[in-house]
Amino acid sequence: MTTLQRTVGAEVTRVEGREKVTGAALYAYEYPVPDALYAWAVQSTVPRGTVRAVDPAAALSLPGVVAVLDSRNVVRLRPTDTPELAVLQSPEVAYRGQIVAAVVADTFETARQAAAAVRVEYDVDDHDAELTDGDPRIFVPDTVNGGYPGHTETGDVEAALAAAPVVLDATYTTPPEHTATMEPHATIAVWDGDTLTLYNGDQGPWMTAARVAELFGLPEGAVRIVADHTGGGFGSKAIPRPPTVLAALAARAVGRPVKVAATRQQMFTMVSYRTPTRQRIRLGAERDGRLTAIWHDALQQSSTLTPYCEQTVTCTRVMYAARHRRTTHRLAQLDVPTPSWMRAPGEAPGMFALESAMDELAVELGMDPIDLRVANEPARDPETGHPFSSRNLVACLREGAARFGWAGRDPAPGRRREGRWLAGTGVAACNYPALTWPSTATARAEPGGGFTVRIAAADIGTGARTALTQVAADELGVAIDRVTLDIGRSAYGQAPWAGGSMGLSSWGWAVSKACRALVKRLDEVSGAIPPDGLEVRADTAEDVEARRAFSRHAYGAQFAEVRVDAVTGQVRVDRLLGMFAAGRVINPRTAGSQLRGGMCMGLSTALYENLETDPRFGDFANHDLATYHIAAHADVRDVQAHWLEEDDDELNPMGSKGIGELGIVGTAAAIANAVYHATGVRVRDLPITVERVRAGLPAGPPAGFSAGPSTR
Ligand code: MOS
């Protein structure tokens, strides 16, 4: 580990920065593929039923239309554990927005026009798209996303709650949310015999290639993903989505390359979303704040196609000590599109509930919310009993408090008034697992003195390519400009997604191992590099699996200062400060961006993001960024991310924990807690809209009201 000292830890600027700002960097849709056609999806207008007829005549009569595809004229795919990828495999309709036909034409515009001319008739079945707690279809899954148990129970939580001198029992809800990546989903599919190349916006080239090969019944390696640059993913590009499969099917059907680009509107039903949650938290505590019981239940939805269930209560399993505990996921499969991963799936909504509840308990106890958390700091993982590889939550709370200026805070709500504005501060803890996955990398010494390192990583805007270059350069003992880091190709071998915040930990491990092996090899040949270079390959399967049993998580503390208009209920977030402990930070510049980006997304989910389900249609009413609000520049003011130095030898050769998702966890609770402190209004339902705040405010102007600026 001592070799990683030269560029690791330095604020290296993005190695592909120039390419990106000059427009030279190619994203999926931009690859120059000759002779390509364009496919446009026809989406179901009903939430449940069967396609009775597809009439292509009007579409086919338009000049430039090459084919109209439906379930009768595309190749059969293999059965899949991801049934939403069985595109055009049957006339059954499982959700509104499902692809039921497609047009292939010589231009994008013609394809779009022709798609509107395809007439689809349905036999419509009754549907139920409303998530309600009494639904008889609700069940507890054995396991949830990430492989965690659906339910855990220790001790006698009901008895402990009954005996506890102080009990908190509250229900929190979070809405469905949309990933809203900057680059919409796009694919170019090119078949060459039984080999398929997909230029794809992608978080995991190797993973996607393997899954598409399986779908098409092709051998491993027959599908190649090219994803040099990807414009954001947030989970939505971590597996192939229906538009990618459509491109491959269409290209197969017409015998030419086919391009598919989802429009912003189409993305709202075609590329997944975050499930809504309804969470009940019950906490039992002694008067001194020590928790005796923790009870966390999360109700969520999936589609009828697949029982995808987010790990919403898993953070609660590791956060606080309490002898008696019970955590449960419950799921209802409805006639809705299939939800999937969205940045910190589970942890983000789950910690909104838990960390709001902890704030409510602190109020109930008359205790400082930081002291309450410190009082419940466990010595070991409270459910598994494993030691923590490292855990610096308390240090984050203390150091964050010092930087934020928490000391001397008057805990009483509604005391700070400036004109029509009420101001307040809030805090919440955050946590995210430090995951790793086996990876393969090659390192090659070139005769000219340069080095080429290859790994099927994805840089979705995170700075991964840069950080991996730093890791490689340090292991090789050379300056970073002598290292070329090639990523984004499935052909480079097994590697996980830029997902689960495991990218750099996993890829970096393989890169580090390959580079060390190359240094050793160069030593053995006394530096003599053959004319075609000297290459070594490393994979980390055994290293990853042989690790000792530790509870590995990154932690942090999020602080928010808000201002609430006492008349309108409008919330402005004046300040966010995050203090994190995530192992070794490889590149402070890109790491800071990741953490601040997560915090901005947390702010966005706190105040704005909300897919409005219309149960009559089994779909969302908002299908664009005019009606699905995300935080804009004017909403984001002072956002600071800091971190503690943290040594952890139980992770990987870099000593790093993931940071992609940590920043979004806890932000919404910190803001909700600050809104409570400012106003005395506890909003338990996200987003914190003006209506929800105002509902709790006294009617009419507040006492001492004086006219002030209505915006700040
Ligand atoms: Mo992220 S939601 O784990 O791709």
XYZ file of C-alpha atoms and ligand atoms in Angstrom:
716
model
C 0.000 0.000 0.000
C 2.912 2.291 0.503
C 3.553 2.479 -3.225
C 0.307 4.353 -3.834
C 1.655 7.727 -2.871
C 2.661 9.675 -5.899
C -0.544 10.642 -7.636
C -3.132 8.876 -5.504
C -4.533 11.592 -3.283
C -3.695 14.355 -5.759
C -6.226 16.624 -7.449
C -5.575 15.299 -10.921
C -7.835 16.837 -13.576
C -9.868 14.489 -15.712
C -7.710 12.732 -18.250
C -10.532 12.909 -20.813
C -11.526 16.453 -19.866
C -10.254 18.065 -23.031
C -11.992 15.485 -25.236
C -15.229 16.138 -23.421
C -15.232 19.914 -23.465
C -14.205 20.048 -27.118
C -16.941 17.601 -28.107
C -14.449 15.040 -29.356
C -15.564 12.431 -26.813
C -18.080 10.108 -28.455
C -21.235 9.056 -26.657
C -23.196 6.005 -27.800
C -25.415 7.660 -30.369
C -22.543 9.570 -31.962
C -20.403 6.712 -33.273
C -20.073 6.985 -37.040
C -21.700 3.749 -38.149
C -22.322 3.653 -41.909
C -25.607 2.552 -43.389
C -27.545 2.760 -40.140
C -31.321 2.867 -39.893
C -33.399 4.304 -37.071
C -35.893 2.495 -34.874
C -38.701 4.117 -32.944
C -40.721 2.311 -30.300
C -44.493 2.174 -30.267
C -45.505 2.040 -26.618
C -48.573 0.506 -25.080
C -51.341 2.936 -24.233
C -52.963 0.474 -21.825
C -51.559 -0.814 -18.522
C -52.671 -4.398 -18.891
C -54.080 -6.539 -21.651
C -53.180 -8.214 -24.914
C -52.276 -6.783 -28.275
C -55.054 -8.017 -30.563
C -53.805 -6.479 -33.791
C -51.019 -4.316 -35.129
C -51.843 -2.601 -38.409
C -48.646 -1.432 -40.084
C -50.192 -0.365 -43.400
C -50.258 3.374 -42.837
C -46.725 3.351 -41.469
C -45.362 1.196 -44.271
C -46.843 3.513 -46.885
C -44.594 6.364 -45.764
C -41.441 6.801 -47.898
C -38.359 5.657 -46.052
C -40.053 3.123 -43.776
C -38.212 -0.190 -43.929
C -40.118 -2.348 -41.468
C -42.749 -2.410 -38.776
C -41.895 -4.870 -36.026
C -44.132 -6.503 -33.491
C -44.191 -9.747 -31.526
C -44.792 -11.767 -34.704
C -41.737 -10.833 -36.742
C -38.722 -10.529 -34.458
C -36.366 -13.280 -33.290
C -37.238 -15.264 -30.193
C -35.198 -14.410 -27.128
C -34.225 -16.848 -24.383
C -36.169 -16.839 -21.120
C -34.655 -14.261 -18.826
C -34.583 -13.373 -15.156
C -35.154 -9.786 -16.313
C -38.556 -10.189 -17.976
C -38.890 -6.514 -18.895
C -36.126 -7.216 -21.431
C -38.281 -9.747 -23.276
C -39.065 -7.033 -25.810
C -41.719 -7.947 -28.422
C -41.714 -11.565 -27.284
C -45.434 -11.847 -26.713
C -48.611 -9.873 -27.273
C -49.165 -9.601 -23.505
C -49.029 -6.104 -22.074
C -47.820 -5.807 -18.479
C -47.508 -2.046 -18.161
C -48.376 1.179 -19.888
C -45.402 2.287 -21.965
C -44.260 -1.243 -22.762
C -42.866 -1.606 -26.285
C -45.580 -3.282 -28.389
C -44.247 -2.480 -31.862
C -41.494 -0.508 -33.562
C -40.800 1.211 -36.838
C -37.470 1.068 -38.639
C -36.875 3.823 -41.164
C -34.126 5.675 -42.962
C -34.291 8.750 -40.760
C -35.044 9.427 -37.129
C -37.883 11.748 -38.115
C -39.513 9.287 -40.486
C -39.340 6.551 -37.870
C -41.025 8.833 -35.370
C -43.740 9.892 -37.786
C -44.386 6.325 -38.892
C -44.554 5.044 -35.312
C -47.427 7.433 -34.716
C -49.187 5.894 -37.724
C -48.988 2.306 -36.454
C -52.428 1.251 -35.270
C -52.478 -1.084 -32.276
C -55.643 -2.672 -30.938
C -55.822 -4.183 -27.480
C -57.968 -6.500 -25.452
C -57.863 -4.494 -22.264
C -57.831 -6.150 -18.837
C -58.601 -4.536 -15.501
C -55.566 -3.150 -13.787
C -54.503 -2.050 -10.335
C -51.671 0.432 -10.101
C -52.283 1.841 -6.648
C -49.915 0.999 -3.817
C -52.089 0.511 -0.729
C -51.101 -0.989 2.576
C -54.025 -3.395 2.803
C -53.386 -4.991 -0.584
C -53.754 -8.788 -0.277
C -50.945 -9.214 -2.810
C -48.347 -7.821 -0.410
C -45.630 -10.283 0.561
C -42.237 -10.318 2.277
C -39.505 -11.324 -0.188
C -36.893 -13.810 1.041
C -34.140 -11.639 -0.347
C -34.046 -8.127 -1.714
C -31.785 -6.264 -4.109
C -28.149 -6.768 -3.191
C -28.852 -10.256 -1.829
C -29.854 -9.032 1.626
C -32.522 -10.877 3.616
C -36.004 -9.455 3.218
C -36.657 -9.697 6.940
C -34.486 -9.766 10.058
C -35.465 -10.081 13.685
C -33.473 -10.167 16.924
C -34.872 -10.296 20.455
C -38.464 -9.398 21.280
C -39.105 -6.045 19.741
C -42.803 -5.801 20.652
C -42.096 -6.446 24.328
C -39.229 -3.973 24.292
C -41.436 -1.312 22.701
C -44.162 -1.965 25.256
C -41.650 -1.575 28.085
C -39.798 1.442 26.715
C -40.286 4.713 28.616
C -40.145 6.673 25.354
C -41.569 5.409 22.082
C -41.648 6.958 18.652
C -43.978 5.550 16.012
C -44.215 7.373 12.711
C -44.844 6.681 9.046
C -42.850 8.265 6.244
C -43.398 8.133 2.520
C -41.216 8.744 -0.489
C -42.562 9.019 -4.039
C -41.421 7.232 -7.173
C -38.477 9.081 -8.694
C -36.905 9.265 -12.124
C -33.164 9.013 -12.744
C -33.102 11.834 -15.332
C -29.635 11.200 -16.710
C -28.243 14.007 -18.802
C -27.553 11.646 -21.715
C -30.800 9.898 -22.670
C -30.522 6.176 -23.277
C -29.127 5.413 -26.710
C -27.843 2.382 -28.578
C -26.449 1.555 -31.995
C -26.683 -2.149 -32.797
C -24.451 -3.717 -35.447
C -24.620 -7.414 -36.298
C -21.797 -9.185 -38.093
C -22.941 -12.764 -38.542
C -23.637 -13.967 -35.022
C -21.553 -11.270 -33.419
C -23.301 -8.213 -32.054
C -21.687 -4.874 -31.293
C -23.663 -2.433 -29.194
C -22.562 1.168 -28.838
C -24.414 1.777 -25.646
C -24.729 4.333 -22.874
C -23.650 1.922 -20.197
C -22.618 1.632 -16.553
C -21.281 -1.909 -16.939
C -20.044 -2.980 -20.376
C -19.068 -6.511 -19.372
C -22.248 -7.091 -17.391
C -24.432 -5.782 -20.223
C -22.631 -7.891 -22.823
C -23.134 -11.028 -20.755
C -26.819 -10.321 -20.256
C -27.528 -9.516 -23.900
C -25.619 -12.617 -25.026
C -27.778 -14.692 -22.718
C -30.951 -13.094 -24.083
C -30.000 -13.826 -27.681
C -28.658 -17.290 -26.887
C -25.160 -16.347 -27.982
C -21.880 -17.565 -26.519
C -19.948 -15.381 -24.101
C -17.948 -12.863 -26.039
C -20.312 -12.774 -29.028
C -21.782 -9.518 -27.789
C -19.420 -6.573 -27.530
C -20.265 -3.361 -25.757
C -18.565 -0.101 -26.636
C -19.174 2.588 -24.042
C -16.206 4.922 -23.972
C -18.242 7.729 -22.439
C -21.587 7.631 -20.696
C -23.501 10.724 -19.684
C -24.788 9.720 -16.291
C -26.510 6.540 -15.211
C -27.621 6.644 -11.570
C -28.546 2.978 -11.915
C -30.658 3.335 -15.040
C -27.799 2.216 -17.307
C -26.503 -0.519 -15.024
C -28.374 -3.177 -16.931
C -29.627 -3.033 -20.481
C -33.080 -1.495 -20.728
C -35.729 -2.235 -23.372
C -34.449 0.351 -25.921
C -31.095 -1.461 -26.081
C -32.785 -4.796 -26.728
C -35.016 -3.147 -29.326
C -31.959 -1.885 -31.214
C -30.483 -5.389 -31.340
C -33.791 -6.988 -32.375
C -34.410 -4.394 -35.062
C -30.905 -4.643 -36.495
C -31.314 -8.409 -36.666
C -34.681 -8.065 -38.380
C -33.592 -5.642 -41.107
C -30.023 -6.846 -41.591
C -28.530 -3.386 -41.112
C -27.194 -1.358 -38.199
C -29.959 0.310 -36.206
C -29.867 3.332 -33.930
C -32.290 3.840 -31.054
C -32.428 6.971 -28.962
C -35.017 7.233 -26.231
C -36.598 10.643 -26.005
C -36.783 12.369 -22.662
C -40.500 11.529 -22.533
C -39.956 7.863 -23.367
C -37.388 7.511 -20.615
C -40.068 7.986 -17.988
C -41.514 4.532 -18.703
C -38.752 2.706 -20.571
C -35.659 2.955 -18.409
C -36.890 2.323 -14.863
C -37.541 4.513 -11.841
C -37.178 4.394 -8.073
C -40.011 2.643 -6.241
C -42.241 4.652 -3.943
C -41.948 3.652 -0.302
C -44.230 3.726 2.687
C -42.132 3.215 5.806
C -43.121 2.825 9.412
C -40.488 3.293 12.090
C -40.949 2.459 15.744
C -38.192 3.305 18.195
C -38.101 2.453 21.878
C -35.653 4.342 24.079
C -34.582 4.901 27.654
C -34.862 8.452 28.949
C -31.121 8.877 28.448
C -31.606 8.237 24.751
C -30.290 4.695 24.547
C -32.367 2.721 22.054
C -33.837 -0.557 23.256
C -35.884 -1.363 20.166
C -35.750 -0.557 16.462
C -38.592 -1.556 14.150
C -38.479 -0.579 10.481
C -40.968 -1.708 7.873
C -40.906 -0.626 4.226
C -43.705 -1.223 1.730
C -42.697 -0.904 -1.919
C -43.930 -1.730 -5.379
C -42.746 -3.624 -8.392
C -44.365 -4.611 -11.655
C -46.169 -7.885 -12.289
C -43.159 -8.893 -14.380
C -40.589 -9.178 -11.647
C -40.425 -8.869 -7.834
C -37.688 -6.239 -7.703
C -37.433 -5.073 -4.097
C -35.059 -2.375 -2.901
C -32.972 -2.829 0.238
C -34.708 0.050 2.012
C -34.284 -1.106 5.602
C -30.722 -2.422 5.326
C -29.086 0.795 6.542
C -31.140 0.499 9.718
C -29.543 -2.879 10.324
C -26.095 -1.337 10.776
C -26.715 2.140 12.121
C -27.572 2.018 15.804
C -27.193 -0.305 18.756
C -30.397 -1.752 20.201
C -30.915 -5.188 21.661
C -34.334 -5.749 20.103
C -34.747 -5.164 16.392
C -36.917 -6.049 13.452
C -36.574 -4.891 9.865
C -38.908 -5.919 7.063
C -39.445 -5.281 3.399
C -42.897 -5.767 1.956
C -43.649 -5.743 -1.732
C -46.725 -5.455 -3.923
C -46.520 -6.321 -7.620
C -48.792 -3.921 -9.466
C -49.723 -3.109 -13.045
C -46.973 -0.520 -13.332
C -43.609 -0.185 -15.092
C -40.759 -2.055 -13.407
C -38.782 -0.037 -10.873
C -35.066 -0.567 -10.596
C -31.875 0.897 -9.258
C -31.672 4.612 -8.731
C -28.768 6.208 -6.918
C -28.448 4.551 -3.484
C -31.468 2.329 -4.060
C -32.939 1.565 -0.656
C -30.424 3.500 1.377
C -31.600 6.914 0.188
C -35.325 6.526 0.982
C -34.621 4.275 3.979
C -32.347 6.773 5.668
C -34.838 9.567 5.047
C -37.204 7.642 7.305
C -34.730 6.473 9.951
C -32.909 9.779 10.264
C -36.160 11.741 10.397
C -37.324 9.379 13.140
C -34.094 9.861 15.084
C -34.648 13.616 14.918
C -38.219 13.218 16.157
C -36.972 11.055 19.016
C -34.350 13.656 19.923
C -37.094 16.285 20.107
C -39.212 13.962 22.244
C -36.294 13.341 24.605
C -35.173 16.962 24.666
C -31.792 15.765 23.538
C -29.377 17.122 20.969
C -29.764 15.004 17.814
C -25.999 14.527 17.544
C -25.751 13.358 21.151
C -28.615 10.930 20.545
C -26.760 9.339 17.664
C -23.497 9.183 19.579
C -25.306 7.513 22.512
C -26.366 4.714 20.191
C -23.057 4.069 18.486
C -22.536 0.289 18.337
C -19.190 -1.368 19.064
C -19.839 -4.014 16.420
C -22.285 -4.439 13.574
C -25.512 -4.691 15.561
C -27.044 -7.476 13.461
C -24.142 -9.578 12.198
C -21.828 -9.040 15.166
C -18.952 -8.536 12.737
C -16.330 -5.974 13.639
C -16.375 -2.810 11.584
C -13.478 -2.582 9.134
C -13.630 1.097 10.068
C -16.468 3.285 11.253
C -16.077 6.978 11.838
C -19.652 8.136 12.126
C -19.085 9.819 15.473
C -16.038 11.653 14.165
C -18.065 12.797 11.141
C -20.842 14.089 13.401
C -18.381 15.918 15.668
C -16.136 17.327 12.967
C -19.091 18.194 10.753
C -20.762 19.977 13.658
C -17.626 22.020 14.261
C -17.327 23.079 10.622
C -21.029 23.753 10.254
C -21.294 25.806 13.426
C -23.728 23.553 15.303
C -22.622 24.489 18.813
C -25.001 26.707 20.712
C -27.974 25.804 18.503
C -31.249 26.610 20.226
C -33.203 23.365 19.774
C -36.610 25.029 20.022
C -38.305 25.236 16.618
C -39.446 28.476 15.018
C -37.175 30.801 16.944
C -35.044 32.258 14.173
C -37.053 34.715 12.132
C -35.805 37.163 9.542
C -38.683 39.099 8.049
C -40.998 36.565 6.503
C -38.386 33.844 6.642
C -37.993 31.231 9.353
C -34.547 29.691 9.540
C -33.417 26.383 10.979
C -30.735 23.733 10.921
C -30.831 19.974 10.810
C -28.529 16.994 10.850
C -28.720 13.397 9.644
C -26.293 10.510 9.460
C -25.559 8.567 6.319
C -24.072 5.236 5.442
C -23.388 3.173 2.369
C -21.851 -0.313 2.070
C -18.269 -0.622 0.794
C -18.710 -3.278 -1.874
C -16.323 -4.971 -4.269
C -16.719 -7.376 -7.148
C -14.163 -9.549 -8.951
C -12.539 -7.847 -11.914
C -10.015 -8.542 -14.621
C -7.420 -6.096 -15.924
C -4.449 -6.213 -18.232
C -1.352 -4.082 -17.966
C 1.015 -3.751 -20.863
C 4.430 -2.204 -21.214
C 4.816 -0.720 -24.674
C 8.189 -0.676 -26.387
C 8.104 3.126 -26.572
C 8.088 3.504 -22.798
C 4.367 3.925 -22.310
C 1.943 1.673 -20.492
C -1.536 0.601 -21.510
C -3.975 -0.646 -18.911
C -7.287 -2.135 -19.941
C -10.353 -2.891 -17.880
C -14.075 -3.039 -18.684
C -14.830 -0.148 -16.364
C -17.278 2.637 -17.153
C -16.795 6.316 -16.532
C -20.303 7.712 -16.287
C -19.021 11.157 -15.394
C -17.522 10.141 -12.062
C -13.853 10.519 -12.901
C -13.229 6.770 -12.734
C -10.901 6.790 -15.736
C -8.755 9.414 -14.062
C -8.659 7.714 -10.676
C -7.718 4.388 -12.287
C -4.935 6.130 -14.197
C -3.620 7.402 -10.863
C -3.724 3.942 -9.312
C -1.919 2.457 -12.325
C 0.719 5.174 -12.475
C 1.546 4.757 -8.794
C 1.827 0.995 -9.007
C 4.016 1.296 -12.094
C 6.021 4.065 -10.518
C 5.642 6.388 -13.489
C 4.029 9.743 -14.223
C 0.379 9.571 -15.193
C 1.032 10.828 -18.708
C 2.863 7.593 -19.461
C -0.257 5.560 -18.715
C -3.155 5.086 -21.109
C -6.206 3.723 -19.367
C -8.609 2.032 -21.784
C -12.058 1.359 -20.394
C -15.607 0.997 -21.657
C -15.229 -2.217 -23.654
C -16.734 -5.517 -22.574
C -13.924 -7.305 -24.392
C -11.505 -6.277 -21.626
C -12.945 -8.960 -19.354
C -15.057 -9.387 -16.285
C -15.760 -6.231 -14.333
C -18.737 -4.914 -12.399
C -20.839 -1.860 -13.028
C -20.227 1.674 -12.109
C -22.912 0.828 -9.598
C -23.351 0.051 -5.948
C -20.474 2.524 -5.505
C -18.218 -0.466 -6.125
C -16.604 0.619 -9.354
C -13.315 2.085 -8.274
C -12.829 -0.347 -5.370
C -13.305 -3.303 -7.710
C -11.593 -2.052 -10.871
C -8.801 -0.365 -8.961
C -7.978 -3.606 -7.214
C -7.558 -5.434 -10.532
C -5.617 -2.528 -12.056
C -3.352 -2.418 -9.031
C -2.788 -6.160 -9.152
C -2.074 -6.203 -12.897
C 0.366 -3.312 -12.625
C 2.220 -4.902 -9.716
C 2.486 -8.122 -11.702
C 3.813 -6.201 -14.677
C 6.456 -4.482 -12.575
C 7.552 -7.895 -11.325
C 7.594 -9.302 -14.852
C 9.642 -6.353 -16.121
C 12.057 -7.000 -13.318
C 12.394 -10.635 -14.330
C 13.252 -9.691 -17.910
C 15.473 -6.838 -16.738
C 13.226 -4.333 -18.476
C 13.650 -5.876 -21.893
C 10.314 -5.300 -23.658
C 9.671 -7.370 -26.781
C 8.715 -5.464 -29.953
C 5.039 -6.309 -29.489
C 5.036 -5.258 -25.850
C 4.855 -7.143 -22.578
C 1.429 -7.835 -21.166
C 0.143 -9.385 -17.967
C -3.374 -10.120 -16.865
C -4.755 -10.187 -13.359
C -8.078 -11.037 -11.873
C -9.229 -10.529 -8.335
C -11.832 -13.261 -7.909
C -9.854 -15.025 -5.194
C -8.763 -11.831 -3.482
C -12.313 -10.538 -3.217
C -13.742 -13.822 -2.005
C -10.975 -14.514 0.506
C -11.576 -11.394 2.546
C -12.241 -11.679 6.246
C -15.684 -11.121 7.717
C -16.029 -7.434 8.455
C -18.866 -4.960 8.347
C -17.630 -2.607 5.639
C -19.426 0.699 5.217
C -18.715 4.331 4.548
C -20.340 6.816 6.909
C -21.062 10.486 7.041
C -22.988 13.306 8.629
C -25.098 15.730 6.640
C -25.937 19.210 7.895
C -28.517 21.542 6.375
C -29.520 25.130 6.941
C -32.847 26.100 5.460
C -35.081 29.101 5.243
C -38.832 28.710 5.031
C -41.195 31.408 3.865
C -43.664 31.646 6.738
C -46.439 32.735 4.404
C -45.997 30.563 1.318
C -44.215 27.591 2.865
C -41.445 27.766 0.272
C -38.220 26.075 1.399
C -34.803 27.328 0.368
C -31.701 25.350 1.249
C -29.086 27.955 2.075
C -26.356 25.575 3.074
C -25.468 21.901 2.938
C -22.372 20.537 4.584
C -21.415 16.894 4.419
C -18.653 15.325 6.486
C -17.762 11.887 5.215
C -15.480 8.993 6.082
C -14.993 6.759 3.073
C -11.551 5.275 3.377
C -8.799 6.679 1.223
C -9.787 9.324 -1.293
C -7.981 8.676 -4.577
C -8.749 11.998 -6.236
C -10.077 14.823 -4.063
C -11.237 16.819 -7.085
C -13.470 14.158 -8.598
C -14.431 12.722 -5.189
C -15.630 16.125 -4.055
C -17.719 16.387 -7.202
C -19.250 12.981 -6.582
C -20.176 13.797 -3.009
C -21.531 17.253 -3.809
C -23.441 15.789 -6.759
C -25.034 13.243 -4.457
C -25.945 15.971 -1.978
C -27.534 18.052 -4.755
C -29.541 15.016 -5.786
C -30.535 14.580 -2.143
C -31.662 18.207 -2.052
C -33.611 17.575 -5.228
C -35.422 14.562 -3.762
C -36.080 16.472 -0.546
C -37.855 19.355 -2.225
C -38.903 18.538 -5.762
C -38.682 15.096 -7.285
C -41.997 13.322 -7.591
C -43.394 11.015 -10.214
C -47.140 11.500 -9.911
C -48.757 8.116 -10.367
C -52.118 8.250 -12.074
C -53.712 4.947 -11.063
C -56.370 5.315 -13.752
C -53.694 4.933 -16.406
C -51.184 2.845 -14.479
C -48.517 5.349 -15.386
C -46.931 8.585 -14.330
C -48.612 11.856 -15.181
C -45.340 13.737 -15.573
C -43.249 12.677 -18.539
C -40.784 15.496 -19.013
C -38.447 17.778 -17.113
C -40.992 20.604 -17.205
C -43.304 18.622 -14.940
C -40.804 16.369 -13.178
C -38.817 18.901 -11.218
C -35.179 18.446 -10.355
C -33.026 20.948 -8.517
C -31.637 23.605 -10.828
C -28.649 25.874 -10.327
C -30.715 28.487 -8.519
C -31.764 25.881 -5.944
C -28.209 24.875 -5.138
C -26.304 27.396 -3.077
C -23.553 26.587 -0.641
C -22.837 22.855 -0.872
C -19.685 21.629 0.807
C -18.314 18.101 1.040
C -15.463 17.312 3.396
C -13.968 14.058 4.524
C -11.844 12.604 7.252
C -8.665 10.716 6.692
C -9.575 7.093 7.222
C -7.200 4.130 7.156
C -8.804 0.795 6.475
C -6.719 -2.260 5.604
C -9.720 -4.535 5.160
C -10.947 -3.088 1.876
C -8.693 -3.270 -1.177
C -5.148 -2.204 -2.093
C -6.207 1.436 -2.386
C -7.971 1.461 0.973
C -10.952 3.159 -0.667
C -14.666 2.936 -0.021
C -17.250 3.920 -2.613
C -18.457 7.500 -2.723
C -20.870 7.579 -5.664
C -23.950 7.046 -3.555
C -22.923 8.066 -0.050
C -23.603 11.746 -0.692
C -27.296 11.312 -1.483
C -28.021 9.286 1.660
C -29.261 11.346 4.583
C -29.494 14.658 2.739
C -33.283 14.647 2.538
C -33.594 13.879 6.252
C -31.147 16.650 7.165
C -33.288 19.079 5.155
C -36.590 17.795 6.596
C -35.118 18.057 10.088
C -34.003 21.618 9.363
C -37.492 22.470 8.074
C -38.888 21.194 11.372
C -36.371 23.265 13.315
C -37.221 26.344 11.282
C -40.988 26.004 11.498
C -42.104 23.338 13.935
C -43.710 21.552 10.978
C -42.686 17.904 10.619
C -43.016 16.815 7.005
C -42.886 13.027 6.798
C -43.691 12.791 3.113
C -41.301 13.639 0.323
C -41.041 15.910 -1.457
C -41.381 18.755 1.043
C -43.782 20.823 -1.039
C -45.131 24.244 -0.136
C -48.539 22.631 0.451
C -47.126 20.198 2.989
C -45.216 22.876 4.859
C -48.057 25.353 4.779
C -50.517 22.753 6.058
C -48.604 22.779 9.327
C -48.065 26.514 9.589
C -50.502 28.769 11.441
C -52.874 30.528 9.067
C -52.198 34.174 8.313
C -48.984 36.104 8.694
C -46.770 34.957 11.557
C -46.518 37.045 14.705
C -44.025 39.825 14.211
C -44.399 39.483 10.461
C -42.770 42.218 8.485
C -42.760 42.435 4.764
C -39.486 41.374 3.312
C -38.265 40.149 -0.016
C -40.395 37.241 -1.192
C -37.422 35.528 -2.735
C -33.878 35.208 -1.582
Mo -26.154 2.779 -8.732
S -28.158 2.983 -8.410
O -25.879 1.422 -7.721
O -26.016 2.300 -10.348
